[in-house]
CSV table of C-alpha atoms and ligand atoms in Angstrom, one decimal:
chain,number,residue,atom,x,y,z
A,10,MET,CA,-21.0,-22.0,-42.6
A,11,LEU,CA,-23.2,-21.9,-39.5
A,12,ALA,CA,-22.9,-18.7,-37.5
A,13,ALA,CA,-20.8,-19.5,-34.3
A,14,ASP,CA,-22.4,-18.7,-31.0
A,15,VAL,CA,-19.8,-16.1,-30.0
A,16,ALA,CA,-22.1,-13.8,-28.0
A,17,GLY,CA,-22.3,-14.4,-24.2
A,18,ASN,CA,-20.1,-14.4,-21.1
A,19,TRP,CA,-16.8,-16.4,-21.4
A,20,VAL,CA,-14.5,-16.9,-18.4
A,21,PHE,CA,-10.8,-17.7,-18.6
A,22,SER,CA,-9.4,-18.9,-15.3
A,23,VAL,CA,-5.7,-18.9,-14.5
A,24,PRO,CA,-4.9,-21.3,-11.6
A,25,GLY,CA,-2.0,-20.0,-9.5
A,26,PRO,CA,0.6,-21.9,-7.4
A,27,ASP,CA,-1.3,-20.8,-4.3
A,28,GLY,CA,-4.3,-22.8,-5.3
A,29,THR,CA,-6.6,-19.8,-6.1
A,30,SER,CA,-7.3,-18.6,-9.6
A,31,ARG,CA,-7.6,-15.2,-11.4
A,32,ASP,CA,-10.5,-14.9,-13.7
A,33,THR,CA,-10.9,-12.9,-16.9
A,34,TYR,CA,-14.4,-12.5,-18.4
A,35,PHE,CA,-15.1,-11.8,-22.0
A,36,ARG,CA,-18.6,-10.3,-22.2
A,37,LEU,CA,-19.3,-10.4,-25.9
A,38,LYS,CA,-22.1,-9.0,-28.1
A,39,GLN,CA,-22.5,-9.8,-31.7
A,40,GLU,CA,-24.4,-7.9,-34.4
A,41,GLY,CA,-23.8,-9.5,-37.8
A,42,GLY,CA,-20.1,-9.3,-38.4
A,43,LYS,CA,-19.6,-6.7,-35.6
A,44,LEU,CA,-18.3,-7.7,-32.2
A,45,SER,CA,-18.6,-5.4,-29.1
A,46,GLY,CA,-18.5,-5.8,-25.3
A,47,VAL,CA,-15.9,-5.7,-22.5
A,48,VAL,CA,-13.0,-7.7,-21.2
A,49,GLN,CA,-13.3,-7.7,-17.4
A,50,GLN,CA,-10.7,-8.5,-14.7
A,51,GLY,CA,-11.6,-7.8,-11.1
A,52,TYR,CA,-14.3,-5.3,-11.7
A,53,ASN,CA,-12.3,-3.4,-14.2
A,54,ASN,CA,-13.7,-3.3,-17.7
A,55,ARG,CA,-11.8,-2.7,-20.9
A,56,THR,CA,-14.0,-1.9,-23.9
A,57,ILE,CA,-13.7,-4.0,-27.0
A,58,ASP,CA,-12.8,-1.9,-30.1
A,59,ASN,CA,-12.6,-2.9,-33.8
A,60,GLY,CA,-14.4,-6.2,-33.0
A,61,THR,CA,-15.2,-8.4,-36.0
A,62,VAL,CA,-16.7,-11.9,-36.4
A,63,VAL,CA,-16.4,-14.1,-39.5
A,64,GLY,CA,-18.1,-17.5,-39.0
A,65,SER,CA,-16.5,-18.8,-35.8
A,66,HIS,CA,-13.4,-16.5,-36.1
A,67,LEU,CA,-13.2,-13.3,-34.0
A,68,LYS,CA,-10.7,-10.5,-33.6
A,69,PHE,CA,-10.8,-7.4,-31.4
A,70,ASP,CA,-8.6,-4.8,-29.6
A,71,THR,CA,-8.7,-3.4,-26.1
A,72,SER,CA,-6.6,-0.5,-24.8
A,73,PHE,CA,-5.5,0.8,-21.5
A,74,THR,CA,-3.4,3.7,-20.3
A,75,GLY,CA,-0.6,3.0,-17.9
A,76,ARG,CA,2.2,5.4,-16.9
A,77,GLY,CA,1.1,8.0,-19.4
A,78,GLN,CA,1.2,5.5,-22.3
A,79,THR,CA,-1.7,3.9,-24.1
A,80,VAL,CA,-1.2,0.2,-24.8
A,81,THR,CA,-3.4,-1.8,-27.2
A,82,ILE,CA,-3.8,-5.5,-27.0
A,83,THR,CA,-5.2,-7.4,-30.0
A,84,TYR,CA,-7.1,-10.7,-29.3
A,85,GLU,CA,-7.7,-13.2,-32.1
A,86,GLY,CA,-9.2,-16.7,-32.2
A,87,ASP,CA,-12.0,-19.1,-32.7
A,88,VAL,CA,-15.0,-20.5,-31.0
A,89,THR,CA,-14.8,-24.3,-30.9
A,90,GLY,CA,-17.8,-26.0,-29.3
A,91,ASP,CA,-18.1,-24.5,-25.9
A,92,GLU,CA,-14.5,-23.1,-25.9
A,93,LEU,CA,-13.2,-19.8,-26.9
A,94,HIS,CA,-9.6,-20.0,-28.0
A,95,LEU,CA,-7.8,-16.7,-28.0
A,96,LYS,CA,-4.2,-15.5,-28.7
A,97,THR,CA,-3.1,-12.0,-27.9
A,98,SER,CA,-0.5,-9.7,-29.4
A,99,GLY,CA,0.7,-6.2,-28.5
A,100,GLY,CA,0.8,-4.9,-25.0
A,101,GLY,CA,4.6,-5.0,-24.6
A,102,GLY,CA,4.6,-8.5,-23.1
A,103,ARG,CA,1.6,-7.8,-20.9
A,104,ALA,CA,-0.8,-9.4,-23.4
A,105,GLY,CA,-3.5,-11.3,-21.5
A,106,GLY,CA,-2.5,-9.5,-18.4
A,107,PHE,CA,-4.3,-6.5,-17.1
A,108,PRO,CA,-3.0,-3.3,-15.5
A,109,GLY,CA,-4.1,-3.4,-11.8
A,110,GLY,CA,-5.5,-6.9,-11.9
A,111,GLY,CA,-3.8,-10.1,-11.0
A,112,ARG,CA,-0.6,-8.2,-10.2
A,113,GLY,CA,2.4,-10.3,-9.5
A,114,ARG,CA,1.6,-12.7,-12.3
A,115,GLY,CA,1.7,-12.0,-16.0
A,116,GLY,CA,-1.2,-13.6,-17.9
A,117,PRO,CA,-0.3,-16.1,-20.7
A,118,ALA,CA,-0.6,-15.0,-24.3
A,119,GLU,CA,-2.8,-18.0,-25.2
A,120,MET,CA,-6.0,-18.7,-23.4
A,121,ILE,CA,-9.0,-21.0,-23.5
A,122,ALA,CA,-12.2,-19.5,-22.1
A,123,LYS,CA,-15.4,-21.4,-21.2
A,124,LYS,CA,-19.0,-20.2,-21.6
A,125,THR,CA,-20.6,-19.3,-18.3
A,126,GLY,CA,-23.8,-17.6,-17.1
A,127,ASP,CA,-24.4,-14.0,-18.0
A,128,THR,CA,-24.3,-12.7,-14.4
A,129,VAL,CA,-21.3,-14.8,-13.3
A,130,GLY,CA,-18.4,-12.5,-12.2
A,131,LEU,CA,-20.5,-9.3,-12.0
A,132,PRO,CA,-20.2,-7.2,-8.8
A,133,PRO,CA,-22.6,-8.4,-6.1
A,134,ALA,CA,-25.7,-6.4,-5.0
A,135,ARG,CA,-25.2,-3.2,-3.1
A,136,ILE,CA,-25.3,-3.3,0.7
A,137,GLU,CA,-26.4,0.1,2.1
A,138,PRO,CA,-23.6,1.6,4.2
A,139,PRO,CA,-24.4,2.4,7.9
A,140,ALA,CA,-25.3,5.9,9.2
A,141,LEU,CA,-22.4,7.9,10.4
A,142,HIS,CA,-21.2,7.9,14.0
A,143,PRO,CA,-17.8,8.1,15.7
A,144,VAL,CA,-15.9,4.8,16.4
A,145,LYS,CA,-14.2,4.6,19.8
A,146,TYR,CA,-10.4,5.0,19.8
A,147,ASN,CA,-8.6,1.7,20.1
A,148,GLY,CA,-5.7,3.2,22.1
A,149,LEU,CA,-3.1,2.1,19.5
A,150,ALA,CA,-0.5,4.0,17.4
A,151,LYS,CA,0.2,6.7,20.0
A,152,THR,CA,3.3,7.2,17.8
A,153,PRO,CA,3.4,6.2,14.1
A,154,PRO,CA,3.3,2.4,13.5
A,155,MET,CA,6.7,0.8,12.8
A,156,GLY,CA,7.3,-2.6,11.1
A,157,TRP,CA,7.5,-4.3,7.7
A,158,ASN,CA,5.0,-5.0,4.9
A,159,SER,CA,5.4,-7.6,2.2
A,160,TRP,CA,4.1,-5.7,-0.8
A,161,ASN,CA,6.9,-3.5,-2.0
A,162,HIS,CA,9.4,-6.3,-2.4
A,163,PHE,CA,7.4,-9.5,-2.6
A,164,LYS,CA,4.1,-8.5,-4.3
A,165,GLY,CA,2.2,-11.8,-4.7
A,166,GLN,CA,5.2,-14.0,-3.9
A,167,ILE,CA,4.9,-13.9,-0.1
A,168,ASP,CA,4.3,-17.0,1.9
A,169,ASP,CA,4.4,-18.4,5.5
A,170,PRO,CA,8.1,-19.4,5.6
A,171,GLY,CA,8.9,-15.9,4.1
A,172,VAL,CA,7.0,-14.2,6.9
A,173,ARG,CA,8.8,-16.3,9.5
A,174,GLY,CA,12.1,-15.5,8.0
A,175,ILE,CA,11.3,-11.8,8.0
A,176,ALA,CA,10.3,-11.9,11.7
A,177,ASP,CA,13.6,-13.7,12.5
A,178,ALA,CA,15.6,-11.0,10.6
A,179,MET,CA,13.7,-8.2,12.3
A,180,VAL,CA,15.1,-9.5,15.5
A,181,SER,CA,18.6,-10.4,14.4
A,182,SER,CA,19.2,-7.2,12.4
A,183,GLY,CA,18.5,-5.0,15.4
A,184,MET,CA,15.3,-3.6,13.9
A,185,LYS,CA,13.2,-4.8,16.7
A,186,ASP,CA,15.5,-3.1,19.2
A,187,ALA,CA,15.2,0.1,17.1
A,188,GLY,CA,11.4,0.0,17.5
A,189,TYR,CA,10.1,-2.0,14.5
A,190,GLN,CA,7.2,-4.2,15.7
A,191,TYR,CA,4.6,-5.2,13.1
A,192,VAL,CA,5.2,-7.9,10.5
A,193,ASN,CA,2.5,-7.3,7.9
A,194,ILE,CA,1.2,-9.6,5.2
A,195,ASP,CA,-0.2,-7.6,2.3
A,196,ASP,CA,-2.5,-8.9,-0.4
A,197,THR,CA,-2.5,-12.5,-1.8
A,198,TRP,CA,-2.9,-14.5,1.4
A,199,GLU,CA,-6.6,-15.1,0.8
A,200,ALA,CA,-8.5,-18.0,-0.7
A,201,GLN,CA,-12.3,-18.4,-1.0
A,202,ARG,CA,-14.9,-18.4,1.8
A,203,ASP,CA,-16.0,-21.7,3.3
A,204,ALA,CA,-19.7,-22.8,3.5
A,205,GLY,CA,-20.1,-20.8,6.6
A,206,GLY,CA,-18.8,-17.6,4.9
A,207,ASN,CA,-15.5,-17.7,6.8
A,208,ILE,CA,-12.5,-16.4,4.9
A,209,THR,CA,-9.9,-19.1,4.3
A,210,THR,CA,-6.2,-18.9,3.4
A,211,ASN,CA,-4.5,-20.2,0.3
A,212,LYS,CA,-1.7,-22.8,0.1
A,213,ARG,CA,1.0,-20.3,0.8
A,214,PHE,CA,-0.5,-19.7,4.3
A,215,PRO,CA,-1.5,-23.1,5.7
A,216,ASP,CA,-2.1,-22.0,9.3
A,217,MET,CA,-2.5,-18.3,10.2
A,218,LYS,CA,-2.9,-18.9,13.9
A,219,ALA,CA,0.4,-20.9,14.0
A,220,LEU,CA,2.1,-18.1,12.0
A,221,ALA,CA,0.8,-15.4,14.4
A,222,ASP,CA,1.9,-17.5,17.3
A,223,TYR,CA,5.4,-17.7,15.8
A,224,VAL,CA,5.7,-14.0,15.2
A,225,HIS,CA,4.4,-13.3,18.7
A,226,SER,CA,7.0,-15.7,20.1
A,227,LYS,CA,9.6,-13.3,18.7
A,228,GLY,CA,8.1,-10.4,20.7
A,229,LEU,CA,6.7,-8.9,17.5
A,230,LYS,CA,3.2,-8.3,16.2
A,231,ILE,CA,1.5,-9.4,13.0
A,232,GLY,CA,-0.8,-7.8,10.4
A,233,LEU,CA,-2.8,-8.6,7.4
A,234,TYR,CA,-4.7,-7.0,4.5
A,235,SER,CA,-8.2,-7.0,3.1
A,236,SER,CA,-10.6,-4.8,1.1
A,237,PRO,CA,-14.1,-3.3,1.8
A,238,GLY,CA,-14.9,-4.5,-1.7
A,239,PRO,CA,-15.7,-8.0,-2.9
A,240,LYS,CA,-12.2,-8.3,-4.3
A,241,THR,CA,-8.8,-7.0,-3.3
A,242,CYS,CA,-6.5,-5.0,-5.6
A,243,ALA,CA,-4.8,-8.3,-6.7
A,244,ASN,CA,-8.3,-9.8,-7.3
A,245,TYR,CA,-8.4,-12.0,-4.2
A,246,GLU,CA,-11.3,-12.3,-1.8
A,247,GLY,CA,-12.3,-9.1,0.0
A,248,SER,CA,-14.4,-8.5,3.1
A,249,TYR,CA,-17.6,-7.1,1.4
A,250,GLY,CA,-20.6,-8.2,3.4
A,251,HIS,CA,-18.4,-10.2,5.9
A,252,GLU,CA,-16.8,-7.3,7.8
A,253,GLU,CA,-17.8,-8.5,11.3
A,254,GLN,CA,-17.1,-12.1,10.6
A,255,ASP,CA,-13.6,-11.3,9.2
A,256,ALA,CA,-12.7,-9.0,12.1
A,257,LYS,CA,-13.6,-11.9,14.4
A,258,THR,CA,-11.5,-14.3,12.3
A,259,TYR,CA,-8.5,-11.9,12.4
A,260,ALA,CA,-8.9,-11.7,16.2
A,261,ALA,CA,-9.2,-15.4,16.6
A,262,TRP,CA,-6.0,-15.9,14.5
A,263,GLY,CA,-4.3,-13.4,16.8
A,264,PHE,CA,-3.7,-10.6,14.3
A,265,ASP,CA,-2.8,-7.1,15.5
A,266,TYR,CA,-3.0,-4.9,12.4
A,267,LEU,CA,-5.4,-4.6,9.4
A,268,LYS,CA,-4.6,-2.7,6.2
A,269,TYR,CA,-7.9,-2.1,4.4
A,270,ASP,CA,-7.6,-1.3,0.8
A,271,TRP,CA,-10.5,0.3,-1.2
A,272,CYS,CA,-9.9,-1.2,-4.7
A,273,SER,CA,-13.0,-3.0,-5.9
A,274,ALA,CA,-15.3,-1.2,-3.5
A,275,SER,CA,-15.5,1.4,-6.2
A,276,ALA,CA,-17.6,-1.1,-8.2
A,277,ILE,CA,-20.3,-0.6,-5.6
A,278,TYR,CA,-19.7,2.6,-3.7
A,279,LYS,CA,-19.0,6.3,-4.5
A,280,ASP,CA,-16.0,8.1,-3.0
A,281,GLU,CA,-18.4,10.1,-0.8
A,282,GLU,CA,-19.5,6.8,0.9
A,283,MET,CA,-15.9,5.8,1.9
A,284,HIS,CA,-16.4,7.3,5.4
A,285,ALA,CA,-19.4,5.1,6.1
A,286,VAL,CA,-17.8,2.0,4.5
A,287,TYR,CA,-14.6,2.4,6.5
A,288,GLN,CA,-16.6,3.0,9.6
A,289,LYS,CA,-18.2,-0.4,9.2
A,290,MET,CA,-14.9,-2.1,9.5
A,291,GLY,CA,-13.9,0.3,12.3
A,292,ASP,CA,-16.9,-0.9,14.3
A,293,ALA,CA,-16.3,-4.5,13.4
A,294,LEU,CA,-12.7,-4.3,14.7
A,295,SER,CA,-13.7,-2.6,17.9
A,296,ALA,CA,-16.2,-5.4,18.5
A,297,ALA,CA,-13.7,-8.2,17.7
A,298,GLY,CA,-12.3,-8.4,21.2
A,299,ARG,CA,-8.7,-7.7,20.3
A,300,PRO,CA,-6.9,-4.4,19.7
A,301,ILE,CA,-6.3,-4.3,16.0
A,302,LEU,CA,-4.5,-1.3,14.4
A,303,PHE,CA,-6.7,0.0,11.6
A,304,SER,CA,-4.8,1.3,8.5
A,305,LEU,CA,-6.9,2.9,5.8
A,306,CYS,CA,-5.8,2.6,2.2
A,307,GLN,CA,-7.9,4.6,-0.2
A,308,TYR,CA,-5.1,6.7,-1.7
A,309,GLY,CA,-6.0,9.9,0.1
A,310,ARG,CA,-9.3,10.4,-1.7
A,311,ALA,CA,-12.5,12.0,-0.3
A,312,ASN,CA,-10.5,14.1,2.2
A,313,VAL,CA,-9.7,11.1,4.3
A,314,GLN,CA,-7.7,13.1,6.8
A,315,GLU,CA,-10.9,14.8,7.9
A,316,TRP,CA,-12.8,11.6,8.8
A,317,GLY,CA,-10.1,9.0,9.2
A,318,PRO,CA,-9.8,9.5,13.0
A,319,SER,CA,-13.6,9.2,13.5
A,320,VAL,CA,-13.7,5.7,11.9
A,321,ASP,CA,-10.7,5.0,14.3
A,322,GLY,CA,-8.2,4.9,11.4
A,323,ASN,CA,-4.8,4.8,13.1
A,324,ALA,CA,-3.3,5.7,9.8
A,325,TRP,CA,-4.6,6.6,6.3
A,326,ARG,CA,-2.8,6.5,3.0
A,327,THR,CA,-2.6,10.0,1.5
A,328,THR,CA,-1.4,9.0,-2.0
A,329,GLY,CA,-1.3,6.4,-4.7
A,330,ASP,CA,1.3,3.7,-4.6
A,331,ILE,CA,5.0,4.5,-4.1
A,332,SER,CA,7.6,3.1,-6.5
A,333,ASP,CA,11.3,2.4,-5.8
A,334,ASN,CA,12.6,5.5,-7.6
A,335,TRP,CA,13.6,9.1,-6.7
A,336,ARG,CA,10.8,10.7,-8.7
A,337,SER,CA,8.0,8.7,-7.0
A,338,MET,CA,9.4,8.9,-3.5
A,339,SER,CA,10.3,12.6,-3.6
A,340,THR,CA,7.0,13.6,-5.3
A,341,ILE,CA,5.0,11.8,-2.6
A,342,GLY,CA,7.2,12.8,0.3
A,343,PHE,CA,7.6,16.5,-0.5
A,344,GLY,CA,3.9,16.7,-1.4
A,345,GLN,CA,2.7,16.1,2.2
A,346,ASN,CA,3.1,19.6,3.5
A,347,ASP,CA,-0.6,20.6,3.5
A,348,LEU,CA,-1.6,17.6,5.5
A,349,ALA,CA,0.6,18.4,8.5
A,350,LYS,CA,-2.2,19.6,10.8
A,351,TRP,CA,-4.1,16.4,10.6
A,352,ALA,CA,-1.5,14.2,12.2
A,353,ALA,CA,-1.9,13.5,15.9
A,354,PRO,CA,-1.1,10.7,18.4
A,355,GLY,CA,-3.3,7.7,17.5
A,356,HIS,CA,-4.1,9.0,13.9
A,357,PHE,CA,-1.4,9.6,11.3
A,358,ASN,CA,-1.1,10.5,7.6
A,359,ASP,CA,0.5,7.6,5.7
A,360,PRO,CA,2.5,8.5,2.5
A,361,ASP,CA,3.0,4.8,1.8
A,362,MET,CA,5.6,2.2,2.8
A,363,LEU,CA,9.3,2.5,2.6
A,364,GLU,CA,11.4,1.4,-0.4
A,365,ILE,CA,14.7,1.6,1.4
A,366,GLY,CA,16.9,-1.3,0.3
A,367,ASN,CA,14.9,-2.4,-2.8
A,368,GLY,CA,17.6,-1.2,-5.1
A,369,GLY,CA,16.1,1.6,-7.2
A,370,MET,CA,17.6,4.5,-5.3
A,371,SER,CA,21.1,5.4,-4.0
A,372,ALA,CA,22.0,5.3,-0.3
A,373,VAL,CA,21.9,9.1,-0.3
A,374,GLU,CA,18.4,9.0,-1.7
A,375,TYR,CA,17.3,6.3,0.8
A,376,ARG,CA,18.6,8.5,3.6
A,377,THR,CA,16.4,11.3,2.3
A,378,HIS,CA,13.5,8.9,2.2
A,379,MET,CA,14.0,7.8,5.8
A,380,SER,CA,14.6,11.4,6.9
A,381,LEU,CA,11.5,12.8,5.1
A,382,TRP,CA,9.2,10.0,6.4
A,383,SER,CA,10.4,10.7,9.9
A,384,MET,CA,9.9,14.4,9.6
A,385,LEU,CA,6.4,13.6,8.4
A,386,ALA,CA,5.6,11.4,11.5
A,387,ALA,CA,4.8,8.7,8.9
A,388,PRO,CA,4.4,5.0,9.6
A,389,LEU,CA,7.8,3.4,9.1
A,390,LEU,CA,7.0,0.1,7.4
A,391,ALA,CA,10.1,-1.3,5.7
A,392,GLY,CA,9.4,-2.8,2.3
A,393,ASN,CA,12.6,-4.7,1.5
A,394,ASP,CA,13.8,-8.3,2.1
A,395,LEU,CA,15.1,-8.0,5.6
A,396,ARG,CA,16.7,-11.5,5.3
A,397,THR,CA,19.2,-10.4,2.7
A,398,MET,CA,19.7,-6.7,3.3
A,399,ASN,CA,23.2,-5.3,3.3
A,400,ASP,CA,24.8,-3.2,6.1
A,401,GLU,CA,24.2,0.1,4.4
A,402,THR,CA,20.4,-0.6,4.1
A,403,LYS,CA,20.3,-1.8,7.7
A,404,GLU,CA,22.1,1.3,9.0
A,405,ILE,CA,19.6,3.5,7.3
A,406,LEU,CA,16.6,1.6,8.7
A,407,VAL,CA,17.9,1.4,12.3
A,408,ASN,CA,19.1,4.9,12.7
A,409,LYS,CA,17.8,5.5,16.2
A,410,ASP,CA,18.5,9.2,16.2
A,411,VAL,CA,16.2,9.6,13.1
A,412,ILE,CA,13.6,7.1,14.4
A,413,ALA,CA,13.3,9.1,17.6
A,414,ILE,CA,12.1,12.1,15.5
A,415,ASP,CA,9.5,9.9,13.7
A,416,GLN,CA,8.4,8.5,17.1
A,417,ASP,CA,8.4,11.7,19.0
A,418,LYS,CA,5.5,11.6,21.5
A,419,ALA,CA,4.0,14.9,20.4
A,420,GLY,CA,3.0,13.1,17.2
A,421,GLN,CA,3.3,16.3,15.2
A,422,GLN,CA,4.0,16.2,11.5
A,423,GLY,CA,6.7,18.4,10.2
A,424,HIS,CA,6.2,21.0,7.6
A,425,ARG,CA,8.2,23.0,5.0
A,426,ALA,CA,9.6,26.1,6.7
A,427,SER,CA,11.2,27.5,3.6
A,428,GLN,CA,12.1,26.7,0.0
A,429,ASN,CA,14.7,28.2,-2.3
A,430,GLY,CA,14.8,26.6,-5.8
A,431,ASP,CA,15.7,22.9,-5.2
A,432,THR,CA,16.5,23.3,-1.6
A,433,GLU,CA,13.9,23.0,1.2
A,434,ILE,CA,14.1,23.3,5.0
A,435,TRP,CA,11.6,21.3,7.0
A,436,VAL,CA,10.9,21.6,10.7
A,437,LYS,CA,9.2,19.3,13.1
A,438,PRO,CA,8.2,20.5,16.6
A,439,LEU,CA,9.1,17.9,19.3
A,440,ALA,CA,7.6,17.1,22.7
A,441,ASP,CA,10.6,18.4,24.6
A,442,GLY,CA,10.2,21.9,23.1
A,443,GLY,CA,13.0,21.3,20.7
A,444,ILE,CA,12.8,20.8,16.9
A,445,ALA,CA,14.1,18.5,14.2
A,446,VAL,CA,15.3,20.3,11.2
A,447,ALA,CA,16.0,18.7,7.8
A,448,LEU,CA,17.9,20.5,5.1
A,449,PHE,CA,16.9,18.8,1.8
A,450,ASN,CA,18.5,19.2,-1.6
A,451,ARG,CA,16.2,18.0,-4.4
A,452,GLY,CA,18.6,19.3,-7.1
A,453,GLU,CA,21.2,17.5,-9.2
A,454,ALA,CA,24.3,19.2,-7.7
A,455,GLY,CA,25.5,19.7,-4.2
A,456,ALA,CA,24.1,22.9,-2.5
A,457,ASP,CA,25.3,25.1,0.3
A,458,MET,CA,22.4,25.6,2.8
A,459,LYS,CA,22.0,27.5,6.0
A,460,ALA,CA,19.3,27.2,8.7
A,461,ALA,CA,18.8,29.6,11.6
A,462,TRP,CA,17.0,28.2,14.6
A,463,ALA,CA,15.3,31.4,15.7
A,464,GLY,CA,12.9,31.4,12.7
A,465,LEU,CA,12.1,27.7,13.4
A,466,GLY,CA,11.0,27.9,17.0
A,467,VAL,CA,14.2,27.8,19.1
A,468,LYS,CA,16.0,31.0,20.0
A,469,LYS,CA,19.2,29.6,21.3
A,470,ALA,CA,20.1,25.9,21.2
A,471,LYS,CA,21.5,24.0,24.2
A,472,LYS,CA,22.7,21.2,21.9
A,473,VAL,CA,22.6,20.4,18.2
A,474,ARG,CA,23.2,16.9,16.8
A,475,ASP,CA,23.7,15.7,13.3
A,476,LEU,CA,21.5,12.7,13.1
A,477,TRP,CA,23.2,10.9,10.2
A,478,ALA,CA,26.8,11.8,11.2
A,479,HIS,CA,25.8,10.8,14.8
A,480,LYS,CA,27.7,13.7,16.3
A,481,ASP,CA,27.0,16.8,18.3
A,482,LEU,CA,27.8,20.0,16.4
A,483,THR,CA,29.9,22.8,17.9
A,484,GLY,CA,29.3,26.5,17.1
A,485,ALA,CA,25.7,25.8,16.0
A,486,ALA,CA,23.8,27.5,18.9
A,487,GLU,CA,22.0,29.9,16.5
A,488,GLY,CA,22.1,28.0,13.3
A,489,TYR,CA,24.1,25.8,10.9
A,490,SER,CA,25.6,26.1,7.5
A,491,THR,CA,26.5,23.0,5.5
A,492,THR,CA,26.8,21.5,2.0
A,493,VAL,CA,24.0,19.0,1.2
A,494,PRO,CA,24.7,16.5,-1.6
A,495,ALA,CA,22.4,16.2,-4.7
A,496,HIS,CA,19.1,14.4,-3.7
A,497,GLY,CA,20.5,14.4,-0.1
A,498,VAL,CA,19.7,15.6,3.3
A,499,VAL,CA,21.4,16.9,6.5
A,500,MET,CA,19.1,16.3,9.4
A,501,VAL,CA,19.7,17.7,12.9
A,502,ARG,CA,18.0,17.8,16.2
A,503,VAL,CA,18.0,21.1,18.1
A,504,TRP,CA,17.5,21.1,21.9
A,505,LYS,CA,16.0,24.1,23.5
B,623,GLA,C1,-2.9,-1.4,-3.7
B,623,GLA,C2,-2.2,-0.8,-2.4
B,623,GLA,C3,-0.8,-1.4,-2.3
B,623,GLA,C4,-0.9,-2.9,-2.2
B,623,GLA,C5,-1.7,-3.5,-3.3
B,623,GLA,C6,-2.0,-4.9,-3.1
B,623,GLA,O1,-2.3,-1.0,-4.8
B,623,GLA,O2,-2.1,0.6,-2.6
B,623,GLA,O3,-0.2,-0.8,-1.2
B,623,GLA,O4,-1.6,-3.2,-1.0
B,623,GLA,O5,-2.9,-2.8,-3.6
B,623,GLA,O6,-2.8,-5.5,-4.2
């Protein structure tokens, strides 16, 4: 039998309902009966293991580690003419998919790849990042940004009617009145660039200007998402090499907020270069002729809190992605203590978006989530479906007493004042000289807790209010003793 031409670069393209496609490359090398190479999605490579070729038949494994588990996928198939037919097995139903790539869509278990040029799909050539200089403050986010973002609930399923519905619900639910303002489209709105290099939108977002006009007509603001890399985290088009052009496009569409997510920039730049790379978009936004809130998303790497303000980052993510469960939320939230000193009006630490109402935590735990984020002066970006939320979720999100703590003008982040086993007392200094105090119980059973104001910055309180019970407390001038439920919180405001 003639040896099949297995070696080379094969591409498998999955067209999506939004009219764009996600590509997987098989970069194969053959030495006799041995097959090696990589499977590439985005710019993530998985090495080919145990690869064999017999005639035109090939078989190989790839492995990845996700959530502490190593998963192996086996590919097997044949080269037929200029097509590579592959079937996958293993991977717990994720066969053909790829962790971190093409999220929001599982890949099919059968695929037909086509031969393509060796360099197709490789990262583009490096563009030198600019020399460092401070970017002028845009005057935004004097208090932490408030609004909504599509990712936590919708992932890749967000579209124009969905965004309009969310804007409507933000108004009708009372969230707008409570201070929520930005309606932010996360990843998966993008399509390719046109002949002039302008970014275009996919079928789910037929007219960004019209959408922005609609959201503005509700008295709200609108945001979107991109990456300093050539591809976004979901493997859509990023802003690499088009920063100024994209900033102008966002301004022309009428956008007010940009979340800028590192992801594939790591195929080109080192973490030490993040400062300069983010500065490039900071400069582009400040030259775009419209105030656009700049939200950095690079998972807290490279000590972002130290340089975030100088690229005019109004907020910077401090962690990897949150998930809708107690462990993820509490690990992130209670892990922010050391960053307290970096928060200030205009520039805030961002422990990621809210999961309140997404169903994976109890109401008690979601109250802890809302309280903790407010103590941290964190951006309050709801991540649920506002159109269908129940009253319990709404009451948590629109608690004006708690929101007032997040939005306090001093812009100071709270910190852990004391810890005793599973219980923690956090304090946040407020602009009026008072304090917010949160008594958190991370344990599995109710706990009796006691806080004394003197040690937290107020000698004798004029007034003390329970911010979830919405009532002023009597006999609490010097401190307060209470029982805090498992995973719960009691949050009070103390007036000097
Ligand atoms: C990263 C970010 C998320 C979200 C996705 C979109 O994982 O951290 O918040 O924006 O990318 O692909």
